[in-house]
Amino acid sequence: MVSDCGEQPIFSTRAHVFQIDPNTKKNWVPTSKHAVTVSYFYDSTRNVYRIISLDGSKAIINSTITPNMTFTKTSQKFGQWADSRANTVYGLGFSSEHHLSKFAEKFQEFKEAARLAKEKSQEKMELTSTPSQESAGGDIQSPLTPESINGTDDERVTPEVTQNSEPRAEPTQNALPFTHSSTISKHWEAELATLKGNNAKLTAALLESTANVKQWKQQLAAYQEEAERLHKRVTELECVSSQANAVHTHKTELNQTIQELESTLKKKEEEIEGLKQEINNARELQAQRDSLTQKLQEVEIRNKDLEGQLSDLEQRLEKSQNEQEAFRNNLKTLLEILDGKIFELTELRDNLAKLIECS
């Protein structure tokens, strides 16, 4: 037992537990179906700190804290650390950022305590010149029981998966129609994804309901057969005059049974009506999904048309700029020629004026 080895929980919380996929080394694999208690333990006999979590009687975390470990916050409610001894990476999903921060603070605190304990152990080794047995003892894991871990937070959490999105360049003014259409397309895609999820849930519920309806129909047929049999039995008992009192009592009981069966039958019929209504709702959602799919296709066609228009406008703009540049060059050349002609005319005028004065 943990208490027999001098090991007691010093801090506990609740979280969803994950381990890195040993094959891909990228994806997280949940090791608990729901939030479980995760506790820090201190073993005074070996002077080590451990993180321990049990799912029932199964130990899903048994990690000894060493000075080289680092707890990393990957999101507001999710953190992880690597355990080289267990050759894995543990991940914890908390119900709030406060619980994650508290766990991280305790991790750093006990990591520092483990470092100090290791330094003291090394100093003791140097003074006594005898081999220390604490490092070997740190690898020995004591047996666990579910009663040895006391939780302090009963909240349930759901794992939060974060994805790193690549930076997206902002659109220019010429691409504004295309960007607007892309935004509309993404909106419809999100709506379509939501409807697909709802449709899958309703389909599963419909299949389950269909199976239940078949079962209820079988039960209903059995109840009807039982009712007919009881009615026949009542008729037979009424014909027996020698047992009138017993027949009357039995008849009353049978009538009560029949009433109960009729009440049960009525409830089943109401449930069948409710299931029919759910089926109708599922069909309506299917029609909405088809409509949204058609709208999405129309938006995609519109996007392609806008892309073609944008490409055509860019080509026209480039052609216009080239024509303007050529016109400017021609105009500049013409101005230079005109300046030369004006200069020549000025010289001719001066020469004529001199000739007139001389004559």
PDB file of C-alpha atoms in Angstrom, residues 219-220 222-224 226-227 230-231 251-269:
ATOM      1  CA  GLN A 219     -43.865  -6.329 -26.683  1.00  0.00           C
ATOM      2  CA  LEU A 220     -47.176  -4.798 -27.777  1.00  0.00           C
ATOM      3  CA  ALA A 222     -47.191  -9.990 -26.552  1.00  0.00           C
ATOM      4  CA  TYR A 223     -49.270  -7.645 -24.349  1.00  0.00           C
ATOM      5  CA  GLN A 224     -52.249  -7.984 -26.700  1.00  0.00           C
ATOM      6  CA  GLU A 226     -51.713 -11.672 -22.894  1.00  0.00           C
ATOM      7  CA  ALA A 227     -54.764  -9.403 -22.698  1.00  0.00           C
ATOM      8  CA  LEU A 230     -56.706 -12.884 -19.687  1.00  0.00           C
ATOM      9  CA  HIS A 231     -60.099 -11.909 -21.121  1.00  0.00           C
ATOM     10  CA  LYS A 251     -61.254 -10.777 -12.116  1.00  0.00           C
ATOM     11  CA  THR A 252     -60.462  -7.577 -10.270  1.00  0.00           C
ATOM     12  CA  GLU A 253     -56.767  -8.384 -10.371  1.00  0.00           C
ATOM     13  CA  LEU A 254     -56.946  -9.228 -14.047  1.00  0.00           C
ATOM     14  CA  ASN A 255     -58.806  -5.994 -14.778  1.00  0.00           C
ATOM     15  CA  GLN A 256     -56.093  -4.060 -12.966  1.00  0.00           C
ATOM     16  CA  THR A 257     -53.472  -5.908 -14.974  1.00  0.00           C
ATOM     17  CA  ILE A 258     -55.350  -5.111 -18.171  1.00  0.00           C
ATOM     18  CA  GLN A 259     -55.556  -1.443 -17.198  1.00  0.00           C
ATOM     19  CA  GLU A 260     -51.839  -1.388 -16.486  1.00  0.00           C
ATOM     20  CA  LEU A 261     -51.133  -3.041 -19.840  1.00  0.00           C
ATOM     21  CA  GLU A 262     -53.393  -0.541 -21.605  1.00  0.00           C
ATOM     22  CA  SER A 263     -51.607   2.333 -19.836  1.00  0.00           C
ATOM     23  CA  THR A 264     -48.238   0.893 -20.871  1.00  0.00           C
ATOM     24  CA  LEU A 265     -49.530   0.463 -24.415  1.00  0.00           C
ATOM     25  CA  LYS A 266     -50.663   4.087 -24.489  1.00  0.00           C
ATOM     26  CA  LYS A 267     -47.237   5.277 -23.318  1.00  0.00           C
ATOM     27  CA  LYS A 268     -45.539   3.178 -25.984  1.00  0.00           C
ATOM     28  CA  GLU A 269     -47.822   4.663 -28.633  1.00  0.00           C
TER      29      GLU A 269
END
